[in-house]
C-alpha cells in the first residue's frame, strides 16, 4: 500500500535507494516503507506492515519510551529529530540519524514519515577516535606517574647506599665491619642499577606488564623491605604482612611495588616519636574483579580537615618530618589510572589505615578490546 500522493513524490518515495523512508500512523503502526529502507534494513514491506515501530528499536530504547517520544514530539511540533540504533532484519543494529515529519495525504489523513540516514560508519569512526583519545590520555598519565614514581622511589636505595657508605667510612679501621658492609653496598648498587634500567625501557616494560601473569604480593613486599632496610632498622619498626587471603593480582608490577613502597615508607617516616612503629599490610578479595590492599600504622595520624588533601601532589602537613609530599600523590595517580579508589581512616596521634581498592587488570590487549567494542555497534 502506497500513500495517495502527488505522482512526483510517489515516484521519489518508491524509487529512492540512498534515502530510507518509513511511514506510520499516529499510533506508531507501520503503513509503508520505500526501497531505500528495504535495502538498509533487510525487511520487506510485508514483514513490517501493521507492526509497531518499536520492532525497530533496541530493548533499552523501548524501556526508555523512545518510540513514543518520537511520535509525540512530531505530532506536537510537526517534526522531531533523534539519533539512535535501529534493529535490522538479521538482528544486528546500526546507528542512524532520523527526522520524523507529520504530513497529510490528499484525503486529509495524517501520517508520520521518518527520513533515516545511516550513520553507522561515522559512529564507528567516532568510537575509534574516542578510544584512541582514551588510550593517549592513559599513556600520558602512565608516563607522568612513572616519572614521579621513579624519581621518588630512587630515594630509598640512594638513602640506603648513603647510610652504608657513611657507615663504611666510620669503620674504616675495622676489617670485619668492612667485610660485612661491602656485600650490602654491592647489593644496594645493583638494586639502584635495576631501577635505572626500568626507567630506560619504560615502553617495553609497560607493554610486558599489561600482559603479564599475576604479581605475587609477598615477593614485591620483601623487595620493598630491602630498599627500606636502613629506615626499618634505625626506627626499630615492627612490620607484619598477611597475603594469605589474596596472594596475587593481575596488575602492573611496578605499580604494586610503588604502592607498597610509598605506604610503608610514609608509615616509617611519619612514625610517632614516643612509641615503636607498627605497620601491617594485608590483602583480601572484594569480588572477582576488585582487590582490597590495606596498610595500617600507629604513627602520627592525620587531622580530619587534612584527609581530603593528603593525596595532593607536594602536600605536607607534618613539617617536623623531612619529605617532599610526593608519595601519596603518586599513590593517588596509580589508583586513579586503574579506576580504583582509596579510603582513609585516621585519628591524630593514634595512626592511620589506608584501604586501596584495585581493579584487577584484564589480560586482553588493547587491539582485541577495540575490536570487541566495535563489534557491538
mmCIF file of C-alpha atoms in Angstrom:
data_model
loop_
_atom_site.group_PDB
_atom_site.id
_atom_site.type_symbol
_atom_site.label_atom_id
_atom_site.label_comp_id
_atom_site.label_asym_id
_atom_site.label_seq_id
_atom_site.Cartn_x
_atom_site.Cartn_y
_atom_site.Cartn_z
ATOM 1 C CA UNK A 1 0.000 0.000 0.000
ATOM 2 C CA UNK A 2 1.425 3.367 -1.013
ATOM 3 C CA UNK A 3 0.088 6.700 0.123
ATOM 4 C CA UNK A 4 -2.125 8.650 -2.307
ATOM 5 C CA UNK A 5 0.346 11.435 -3.004
ATOM 6 C CA UNK A 6 1.327 13.561 -5.981
ATOM 7 C CA UNK A 7 2.927 11.495 -8.738
ATOM 8 C CA UNK A 8 6.377 13.109 -8.382
ATOM 9 C CA UNK A 9 6.560 12.396 -4.646
ATOM 10 C CA UNK A 10 5.206 8.900 -5.166
ATOM 11 C CA UNK A 11 7.990 8.161 -7.660
ATOM 12 C CA UNK A 12 10.616 9.600 -5.312
ATOM 13 C CA UNK A 13 9.241 7.626 -2.378
ATOM 14 C CA UNK A 14 9.167 4.344 -4.238
ATOM 15 C CA UNK A 15 12.436 4.569 -6.141
ATOM 16 C CA UNK A 16 14.842 6.381 -3.807
ATOM 17 C CA UNK A 17 17.582 3.932 -2.803
ATOM 18 C CA UNK A 18 20.010 6.079 -0.840
ATOM 19 C CA UNK A 19 17.325 7.687 1.334
ATOM 20 C CA UNK A 20 15.348 5.450 3.670
ATOM 21 C CA UNK A 21 11.708 6.350 4.342
ATOM 22 C CA UNK A 22 9.343 4.789 6.839
ATOM 23 C CA UNK A 23 5.645 5.729 7.087
ATOM 24 C CA UNK A 24 3.444 5.028 10.124
ATOM 25 C CA UNK A 25 0.318 6.416 11.764
ATOM 26 C CA UNK A 26 -0.024 8.438 14.986
ATOM 27 C CA UNK A 27 -0.144 5.207 16.994
ATOM 28 C CA UNK A 28 3.152 4.044 15.526
ATOM 29 C CA UNK A 29 1.688 1.347 13.263
ATOM 30 C CA UNK A 30 3.841 0.922 10.134
ATOM 31 C CA UNK A 31 1.980 1.677 6.871
ATOM 32 C CA UNK A 32 4.702 1.799 4.232
ATOM 33 C CA UNK A 33 8.448 1.680 3.551
ATOM 34 C CA UNK A 34 10.415 2.606 0.457
ATOM 35 C CA UNK A 35 13.109 0.747 -1.490
ATOM 36 C CA UNK A 36 15.860 2.602 0.383
ATOM 37 C CA UNK A 37 14.576 1.350 3.732
ATOM 38 C CA UNK A 38 14.229 -2.195 2.393
ATOM 39 C CA UNK A 39 17.888 -2.164 1.309
ATOM 40 C CA UNK A 40 19.032 -0.615 4.613
ATOM 41 C CA UNK A 41 17.048 -2.808 6.981
ATOM 42 C CA UNK A 42 16.639 -6.041 5.036
ATOM 43 C CA UNK A 43 12.902 -6.006 5.749
ATOM 44 C CA UNK A 44 10.206 -6.263 3.103
ATOM 45 C CA UNK A 45 7.018 -4.224 3.342
ATOM 46 C CA UNK A 46 5.008 -7.371 4.065
ATOM 47 C CA UNK A 47 7.276 -8.184 7.034
ATOM 48 C CA UNK A 48 6.645 -4.793 8.680
ATOM 49 C CA UNK A 49 3.169 -3.792 7.538
ATOM 50 C CA UNK A 50 0.817 -3.406 10.512
ATOM 51 C CA UNK A 51 3.570 -3.747 13.122
ATOM 52 C CA UNK A 52 4.517 -1.103 15.666
ATOM 53 C CA UNK A 53 7.691 0.894 15.001
ATOM 54 C CA UNK A 54 9.081 -0.376 18.322
ATOM 55 C CA UNK A 55 10.138 -3.580 16.495
ATOM 56 C CA UNK A 56 12.942 -1.482 15.006
ATOM 57 C CA UNK A 57 14.207 -0.166 18.373
ATOM 58 C CA UNK A 58 16.561 -1.708 20.926
ATOM 59 C CA UNK A 59 15.122 -3.025 24.219
ATOM 60 C CA UNK A 60 16.867 -0.187 26.049
ATOM 61 C CA UNK A 61 15.232 2.478 23.864
ATOM 62 C CA UNK A 62 11.843 0.765 24.201
ATOM 63 C CA UNK A 63 12.194 0.771 28.002
ATOM 64 C CA UNK A 64 13.061 4.482 27.864
ATOM 65 C CA UNK A 65 9.991 5.235 25.730
ATOM 66 C CA UNK A 66 11.993 6.483 22.739
ATOM 67 C CA UNK A 67 9.483 5.378 20.033
ATOM 68 C CA UNK A 68 6.591 7.125 21.803
ATOM 69 C CA UNK A 69 8.730 10.218 22.335
ATOM 70 C CA UNK A 70 9.499 10.448 18.610
ATOM 71 C CA UNK A 71 5.777 10.269 17.782
ATOM 72 C CA UNK A 72 4.700 12.757 20.455
ATOM 73 C CA UNK A 73 7.283 15.371 19.510
ATOM 74 C CA UNK A 74 6.469 15.091 15.793
ATOM 75 C CA UNK A 75 2.712 15.379 16.417
ATOM 76 C CA UNK A 76 3.149 18.397 18.700
ATOM 77 C CA UNK A 77 5.806 20.299 16.726
ATOM 78 C CA UNK A 78 5.311 18.912 13.232
ATOM 79 C CA UNK A 79 8.784 17.394 13.198
ATOM 80 C CA UNK A 80 11.310 15.744 15.509
ATOM 81 C CA UNK A 81 14.898 14.593 15.315
ATOM 82 C CA UNK A 82 16.781 11.829 17.073
ATOM 83 C CA UNK A 83 19.886 9.657 16.834
ATOM 84 C CA UNK A 84 19.566 6.030 17.877
ATOM 85 C CA UNK A 85 20.159 2.428 16.945
ATOM 86 C CA UNK A 86 17.692 0.540 14.760
ATOM 87 C CA UNK A 87 17.409 -3.235 14.632
ATOM 88 C CA UNK A 88 17.868 -4.772 11.197
ATOM 89 C CA UNK A 89 16.094 -7.865 9.876
ATOM 90 C CA UNK A 90 19.177 -10.032 10.615
ATOM 91 C CA UNK A 91 19.193 -8.925 14.262
ATOM 92 C CA UNK A 92 22.198 -6.607 14.053
ATOM 93 C CA UNK A 93 21.919 -2.918 14.866
ATOM 94 C CA UNK A 94 23.170 0.261 13.236
ATOM 95 C CA UNK A 95 23.346 3.873 14.341
ATOM 96 C CA UNK A 96 21.101 6.281 12.397
ATOM 97 C CA UNK A 97 20.007 9.895 12.364
ATOM 98 C CA UNK A 98 16.298 10.336 11.716
ATOM 99 C CA UNK A 99 13.829 13.165 11.124
ATOM 100 C CA UNK A 100 10.179 12.383 11.719
ATOM 101 C CA UNK A 101 7.704 14.677 9.886
ATOM 102 C CA UNK A 102 3.917 14.936 10.335
ATOM 103 C CA UNK A 103 2.182 15.038 6.904
ATOM 104 C CA UNK A 104 -1.309 14.778 5.439
ATOM 105 C CA UNK A 105 -2.263 12.835 2.353
ATOM 106 C CA UNK A 106 -4.753 14.034 -0.293
ATOM 107 C CA UNK A 107 -7.629 12.641 1.760
ATOM 108 C CA UNK A 108 -6.560 14.739 4.740
ATOM 109 C CA UNK A 109 -5.387 11.786 6.830
ATOM 110 C CA UNK A 110 -2.285 12.342 8.993
ATOM 111 C CA UNK A 111 0.806 10.160 8.712
ATOM 112 C CA UNK A 112 4.309 10.303 10.100
ATOM 113 C CA UNK A 113 7.193 9.990 7.621
ATOM 114 C CA UNK A 114 10.535 9.095 9.128
ATOM 115 C CA UNK A 115 13.551 10.028 6.988
ATOM 116 C CA UNK A 116 16.507 7.880 8.041
ATOM 117 C CA UNK A 117 20.219 8.428 7.362
ATOM 118 C CA UNK A 118 22.700 5.624 8.059
ATOM 119 C CA UNK A 119 25.479 6.997 10.298
ATOM 120 C CA UNK A 120 26.882 3.649 11.388
ATOM 121 C CA UNK A 121 30.303 4.091 9.730
ATOM 122 C CA UNK A 122 30.618 7.571 11.184
ATOM 123 C CA UNK A 123 29.646 6.199 14.608
ATOM 124 C CA UNK A 124 32.335 3.519 14.361
ATOM 125 C CA UNK A 125 34.973 6.074 13.374
ATOM 126 C CA UNK A 126 33.862 8.343 16.208
ATOM 127 C CA UNK A 127 34.145 5.462 18.680
ATOM 128 C CA UNK A 128 37.580 4.530 17.320
ATOM 129 C CA UNK A 129 38.749 8.133 17.717
ATOM 130 C CA UNK A 130 37.305 8.299 21.224
ATOM 131 C CA UNK A 131 39.079 5.055 22.139
ATOM 132 C CA UNK A 132 42.375 6.331 20.720
ATOM 133 C CA UNK A 133 41.979 9.514 22.753
ATOM 134 C CA UNK A 134 41.393 7.441 25.868
ATOM 135 C CA UNK A 135 44.499 5.396 25.082
ATOM 136 C CA UNK A 136 46.592 8.524 24.573
ATOM 137 C CA UNK A 137 45.336 10.039 27.813
ATOM 138 C CA UNK A 138 46.216 6.841 29.658
ATOM 139 C CA UNK A 139 49.699 6.757 28.080
ATOM 140 C CA UNK A 140 50.312 10.356 29.162
ATOM 141 C CA UNK A 141 49.066 9.592 32.684
ATOM 142 C CA UNK A 142 51.186 6.432 32.838
ATOM 143 C CA UNK A 143 54.302 8.291 31.748
ATOM 144 C CA UNK A 144 53.615 11.138 34.141
ATOM 145 C CA UNK A 145 53.078 8.706 37.011
ATOM 146 C CA UNK A 146 56.188 6.718 36.077
ATOM 147 C CA UNK A 147 58.397 9.819 36.191
ATOM 148 C CA UNK A 148 57.064 10.834 39.610
ATOM 149 C CA UNK A 149 57.247 7.259 40.887
ATOM 150 C CA UNK A 150 60.767 6.544 39.682
ATOM 151 C CA UNK A 151 62.254 9.798 40.977
ATOM 152 C CA UNK A 152 60.562 9.225 44.330
ATOM 153 C CA UNK A 153 61.373 5.514 44.620
ATOM 154 C CA UNK A 154 65.052 6.120 43.830
ATOM 155 C CA UNK A 155 65.330 7.968 47.129
ATOM 156 C CA UNK A 156 65.140 4.804 49.234
ATOM 157 C CA UNK A 157 68.038 2.888 47.629
ATOM 158 C CA UNK A 158 70.069 6.100 47.479
ATOM 159 C CA UNK A 159 69.444 6.775 51.168
ATOM 160 C CA UNK A 160 70.282 3.157 51.938
ATOM 161 C CA UNK A 161 73.509 3.362 49.925
ATOM 162 C CA UNK A 162 74.415 6.702 51.521
ATOM 163 C CA UNK A 163 73.977 5.267 55.018
ATOM 164 C CA UNK A 164 76.084 2.207 54.181
ATOM 165 C CA UNK A 165 78.902 4.331 52.722
ATOM 166 C CA UNK A 166 78.879 6.590 55.794
ATOM 167 C CA UNK A 167 78.980 3.513 57.989
ATOM 168 C CA UNK A 168 81.904 2.228 55.952
ATOM 169 C CA UNK A 169 83.769 5.497 56.487
ATOM 170 C CA UNK A 170 83.152 5.416 60.213
ATOM 171 C CA UNK A 171 84.533 1.876 60.429
ATOM 172 C CA UNK A 172 87.445 2.188 58.013
ATOM 173 C CA UNK A 173 89.801 0.669 60.593
ATOM 174 C CA UNK A 174 87.608 -2.362 61.291
ATOM 175 C CA UNK A 175 88.240 -5.117 58.698
ATOM 176 C CA UNK A 176 85.399 -7.290 59.999
ATOM 177 C CA UNK A 177 82.870 -4.466 59.654
ATOM 178 C CA UNK A 178 84.177 -3.610 56.186
ATOM 179 C CA UNK A 179 83.787 -7.248 55.133
ATOM 180 C CA UNK A 180 80.200 -7.138 56.355
ATOM 181 C CA UNK A 181 79.328 -3.813 54.694
ATOM 182 C CA UNK A 182 80.844 -4.405 51.240
ATOM 183 C CA UNK A 183 78.249 -7.042 50.152
ATOM 184 C CA UNK A 184 75.452 -4.772 51.382
ATOM 185 C CA UNK A 185 76.845 -1.852 49.395
ATOM 186 C CA UNK A 186 77.156 -4.009 46.285
ATOM 187 C CA UNK A 187 73.579 -5.178 46.727
ATOM 188 C CA UNK A 188 72.345 -1.583 47.050
ATOM 189 C CA UNK A 189 74.261 -0.582 43.909
ATOM 190 C CA UNK A 190 72.726 -3.497 41.996
ATOM 191 C CA UNK A 191 69.226 -2.568 43.133
ATOM 192 C CA UNK A 192 69.807 1.043 42.105
ATOM 193 C CA UNK A 193 71.082 -0.119 38.702
ATOM 194 C CA UNK A 194 67.947 -2.218 38.216
ATOM 195 C CA UNK A 195 65.701 0.757 38.912
ATOM 196 C CA UNK A 196 67.572 2.901 36.405
ATOM 197 C CA UNK A 197 67.245 0.116 33.822
ATOM 198 C CA UNK A 198 63.480 0.102 34.402
ATOM 199 C CA UNK A 199 63.365 3.789 33.542
ATOM 200 C CA UNK A 200 65.345 3.285 30.326
ATOM 201 C CA UNK A 201 62.934 0.639 28.987
ATOM 202 C CA UNK A 202 59.665 2.150 30.158
ATOM 203 C CA UNK A 203 57.742 1.480 26.919
ATOM 204 C CA UNK A 204 58.732 -2.156 26.678
ATOM 205 C CA UNK A 205 58.125 -2.762 30.384
ATOM 206 C CA UNK A 206 54.655 -1.271 30.273
ATOM 207 C CA UNK A 207 53.637 -3.470 27.326
ATOM 208 C CA UNK A 208 55.012 -6.582 29.030
ATOM 209 C CA UNK A 209 53.405 -5.791 32.377
ATOM 210 C CA UNK A 210 49.999 -5.167 30.830
ATOM 211 C CA UNK A 211 50.069 -8.743 29.522
ATOM 212 C CA UNK A 212 51.988 -10.281 32.442
ATOM 213 C CA UNK A 213 50.953 -13.055 34.791
ATOM 214 C CA UNK A 214 49.813 -12.352 38.315
ATOM 215 C CA UNK A 215 52.040 -10.275 40.604
ATOM 216 C CA UNK A 216 52.851 -12.032 43.899
ATOM 217 C CA UNK A 217 52.406 -9.576 46.773
ATOM 218 C CA UNK A 218 54.859 -11.328 49.125
ATOM 219 C CA UNK A 219 57.715 -11.132 46.601
ATOM 220 C CA UNK A 220 57.165 -7.439 45.915
ATOM 221 C CA UNK A 221 56.737 -6.702 49.634
ATOM 222 C CA UNK A 222 60.045 -8.389 50.520
ATOM 223 C CA UNK A 223 61.786 -6.457 47.751
ATOM 224 C CA UNK A 224 60.427 -3.186 49.161
ATOM 225 C CA UNK A 225 61.660 -4.064 52.658
ATOM 226 C CA UNK A 226 65.205 -4.473 51.313
ATOM 227 C CA UNK A 227 65.144 -0.914 49.947
ATOM 228 C CA UNK A 228 63.845 0.381 53.281
ATOM 229 C CA UNK A 229 66.186 -1.713 55.400
ATOM 230 C CA UNK A 230 68.030 1.239 56.930
ATOM 231 C CA UNK A 231 64.820 3.076 57.919
ATOM 232 C CA UNK A 232 63.341 -0.122 59.376
ATOM 233 C CA UNK A 233 66.460 -0.890 61.390
ATOM 234 C CA UNK A 234 67.038 2.618 62.753
ATOM 235 C CA UNK A 235 63.379 3.066 63.725
ATOM 236 C CA UNK A 236 63.134 -0.475 65.211
ATOM 237 C CA UNK A 237 59.837 -0.819 63.374
ATOM 238 C CA UNK A 238 57.779 -3.993 63.547
ATOM 239 C CA UNK A 239 56.346 -4.916 60.153
ATOM 240 C CA UNK A 240 53.848 -7.699 59.525
ATOM 241 C CA UNK A 241 52.047 -8.812 56.389
ATOM 242 C CA UNK A 242 49.207 -11.184 55.579
ATOM 243 C CA UNK A 243 48.684 -12.057 51.919
ATOM 244 C CA UNK A 244 47.093 -15.452 52.571
ATOM 245 C CA UNK A 245 43.572 -14.294 51.652
ATOM 246 C CA UNK A 246 44.751 -12.977 48.278
ATOM 247 C CA UNK A 247 48.379 -13.836 47.413
ATOM 248 C CA UNK A 248 48.499 -12.309 43.919
ATOM 249 C CA UNK A 249 46.868 -9.904 41.493
ATOM 250 C CA UNK A 250 46.991 -9.283 37.741
ATOM 251 C CA UNK A 251 48.432 -5.781 37.733
ATOM 252 C CA UNK A 252 51.477 -3.772 36.632
ATOM 253 C CA UNK A 253 54.266 -4.982 38.903
ATOM 254 C CA UNK A 254 55.960 -1.588 39.035
ATOM 255 C CA UNK A 255 52.722 -0.015 40.274
ATOM 256 C CA UNK A 256 52.160 -2.606 43.018
ATOM 257 C CA UNK A 257 55.744 -2.041 44.087
ATOM 258 C CA UNK A 258 55.285 1.717 44.151
ATOM 259 C CA UNK A 259 52.101 1.436 46.222
ATOM 260 C CA UNK A 260 53.759 -0.737 48.838
ATOM 261 C CA UNK A 261 56.948 1.331 48.799
ATOM 262 C CA UNK A 262 55.139 4.623 49.348
ATOM 263 C CA UNK A 263 52.755 3.377 52.029
ATOM 264 C CA UNK A 264 55.449 1.605 54.049
ATOM 265 C CA UNK A 265 57.946 4.443 53.578
ATOM 266 C CA UNK A 266 55.365 7.007 54.718
ATOM 267 C CA UNK A 267 54.446 4.921 57.756
ATOM 268 C CA UNK A 268 58.122 4.789 58.743
ATOM 269 C CA UNK A 269 58.668 8.463 58.045
ATOM 270 C CA UNK A 270 55.606 9.663 59.958
ATOM 271 C CA UNK A 271 56.029 7.332 62.941
ATOM 272 C CA UNK A 272 55.128 8.513 66.419
ATOM 273 C CA UNK A 273 58.264 9.591 68.338
ATOM 274 C CA UNK A 274 57.046 8.124 71.642
ATOM 275 C CA UNK A 275 56.384 4.515 70.595
ATOM 276 C CA UNK A 276 57.772 1.729 68.485
ATOM 277 C CA UNK A 277 56.384 1.835 64.925
ATOM 278 C CA UNK A 278 53.975 -0.914 63.944
ATOM 279 C CA UNK A 279 52.980 -1.423 60.304
ATOM 280 C CA UNK A 280 50.651 -4.123 58.995
ATOM 281 C CA UNK A 281 49.964 -4.844 55.303
ATOM 282 C CA UNK A 282 47.219 -7.187 54.099
ATOM 283 C CA UNK A 283 45.227 -8.095 51.002
ATOM 284 C CA UNK A 284 41.769 -9.586 50.561
ATOM 285 C CA UNK A 285 39.307 -10.144 47.700
ATOM 286 C CA UNK A 286 36.232 -7.913 47.435
ATOM 287 C CA UNK A 287 34.816 -9.609 44.324
ATOM 288 C CA UNK A 288 36.362 -11.348 41.280
ATOM 289 C CA UNK A 289 37.380 -8.016 39.744
ATOM 290 C CA UNK A 290 38.263 -5.988 42.877
ATOM 291 C CA UNK A 291 41.074 -6.380 45.424
ATOM 292 C CA UNK A 292 41.498 -4.616 48.766
ATOM 293 C CA UNK A 293 45.031 -3.649 49.868
ATOM 294 C CA UNK A 294 45.129 -2.445 53.484
ATOM 295 C CA UNK A 295 48.062 -0.670 55.173
ATOM 296 C CA UNK A 296 47.727 0.087 58.889
ATOM 297 C CA UNK A 297 50.162 2.016 61.114
ATOM 298 C CA UNK A 298 50.312 3.519 64.624
ATOM 299 C CA UNK A 299 52.018 6.743 63.549
ATOM 300 C CA UNK A 300 51.267 10.440 63.851
ATOM 301 C CA UNK A 301 47.840 10.202 62.236
ATOM 302 C CA UNK A 302 46.054 12.823 60.163
ATOM 303 C CA UNK A 303 43.838 15.717 61.172
ATOM 304 C CA UNK A 304 40.249 15.397 59.971
ATOM 305 C CA UNK A 305 40.468 18.609 57.930
ATOM 306 C CA UNK A 306 43.570 17.334 56.105
ATOM 307 C CA UNK A 307 42.189 13.963 54.961
ATOM 308 C CA UNK A 308 40.915 15.285 51.624
ATOM 309 C CA UNK A 309 44.239 16.934 50.783
ATOM 310 C CA UNK A 310 46.834 14.348 51.767
ATOM 311 C CA UNK A 311 46.837 12.935 48.229
ATOM 312 C CA UNK A 312 47.538 16.317 46.625
ATOM 313 C CA UNK A 313 50.955 16.376 45.000
ATOM 314 C CA UNK A 314 53.521 18.130 47.267
ATOM 315 C CA UNK A 315 51.014 18.445 50.132
ATOM 316 C CA UNK A 316 52.709 18.216 53.565
ATOM 317 C CA UNK A 317 51.136 18.577 56.992
ATOM 318 C CA UNK A 318 53.836 17.269 59.368
ATOM 319 C CA UNK A 319 56.583 19.804 58.703
ATOM 320 C CA UNK A 320 58.790 18.452 61.506
ATOM 321 C CA UNK A 321 59.423 15.433 59.271
ATOM 322 C CA UNK A 322 61.592 15.646 56.154
ATOM 323 C CA UNK A 323 59.711 14.864 52.958
ATOM 324 C CA UNK A 324 58.542 16.116 49.572
ATOM 325 C CA UNK A 325 54.809 15.413 49.795
ATOM 326 C CA UNK A 326 55.011 13.360 46.606
ATOM 327 C CA UNK A 327 54.493 9.801 47.889
ATOM 328 C CA UNK A 328 50.728 9.785 48.430
ATOM 329 C CA UNK A 329 50.274 11.892 45.301
ATOM 330 C CA UNK A 330 51.910 9.079 43.319
ATOM 331 C CA UNK A 331 49.671 6.534 45.056
ATOM 332 C CA UNK A 332 46.590 8.518 44.043
ATOM 333 C CA UNK A 333 47.741 8.743 40.412
ATOM 334 C CA UNK A 334 48.266 4.984 40.208
ATOM 335 C CA UNK A 335 44.892 4.191 41.754
ATOM 336 C CA UNK A 336 43.059 6.767 39.605
ATOM 337 C CA UNK A 337 44.686 5.431 36.427
ATOM 338 C CA UNK A 338 43.463 1.980 37.434
ATOM 339 C CA UNK A 339 39.888 3.153 38.076
ATOM 340 C CA UNK A 340 40.089 2.192 41.752
ATOM 341 C CA UNK A 341 39.628 4.227 44.909
ATOM 342 C CA UNK A 342 41.262 4.912 48.296
ATOM 343 C CA UNK A 343 39.640 5.245 51.726
ATOM 344 C CA UNK A 344 41.438 6.644 54.775
ATOM 345 C CA UNK A 345 40.671 6.084 58.429
ATOM 346 C CA UNK A 346 42.877 8.105 60.766
ATOM 347 C CA UNK A 347 42.998 9.621 64.234
ATOM 348 C CA UNK A 348 45.543 12.278 65.096
ATOM 349 C CA UNK A 349 48.214 10.854 67.383
ATOM 350 C CA UNK A 350 46.920 7.291 67.046
ATOM 351 C CA UNK A 351 47.680 6.184 63.492
ATOM 352 C CA UNK A 352 46.116 5.609 60.082
ATOM 353 C CA UNK A 353 44.589 2.852 57.969
ATOM 354 C CA UNK A 354 44.652 3.149 54.191
ATOM 355 C CA UNK A 355 42.253 0.976 52.198
ATOM 356 C CA UNK A 356 43.108 0.764 48.497
ATOM 357 C CA UNK A 357 40.565 -0.839 46.180
ATOM 358 C CA UNK A 358 42.268 -2.009 42.985
ATOM 359 C CA UNK A 359 40.605 -3.291 39.833
ATOM 360 C CA UNK A 360 42.162 -6.483 38.512
ATOM 361 C CA UNK A 361 43.632 -5.755 35.084
ATOM 362 C CA UNK A 362 42.301 -7.748 32.148
ATOM 363 C CA UNK A 363 44.771 -9.800 30.066
ATOM 364 C CA UNK A 364 43.023 -8.629 26.842
ATOM 365 C CA UNK A 365 45.234 -6.447 24.665
ATOM 366 C CA UNK A 366 44.103 -3.011 23.542
ATOM 367 C CA UNK A 367 43.639 -4.091 19.931
ATOM 368 C CA UNK A 368 41.408 -7.008 20.934
ATOM 369 C CA UNK A 369 39.378 -4.749 23.187
ATOM 370 C CA UNK A 370 38.824 -2.241 20.394
ATOM 371 C CA UNK A 371 37.659 -4.963 18.021
ATOM 372 C CA UNK A 372 35.248 -6.402 20.566
ATOM 373 C CA UNK A 373 33.900 -2.950 21.344
ATOM 374 C CA UNK A 374 33.223 -2.085 17.689
ATOM 375 C CA UNK A 375 31.557 -5.425 17.000
ATOM 376 C CA UNK A 376 28.806 -4.458 19.440
ATOM 377 C CA UNK A 377 27.900 -1.320 17.454
#
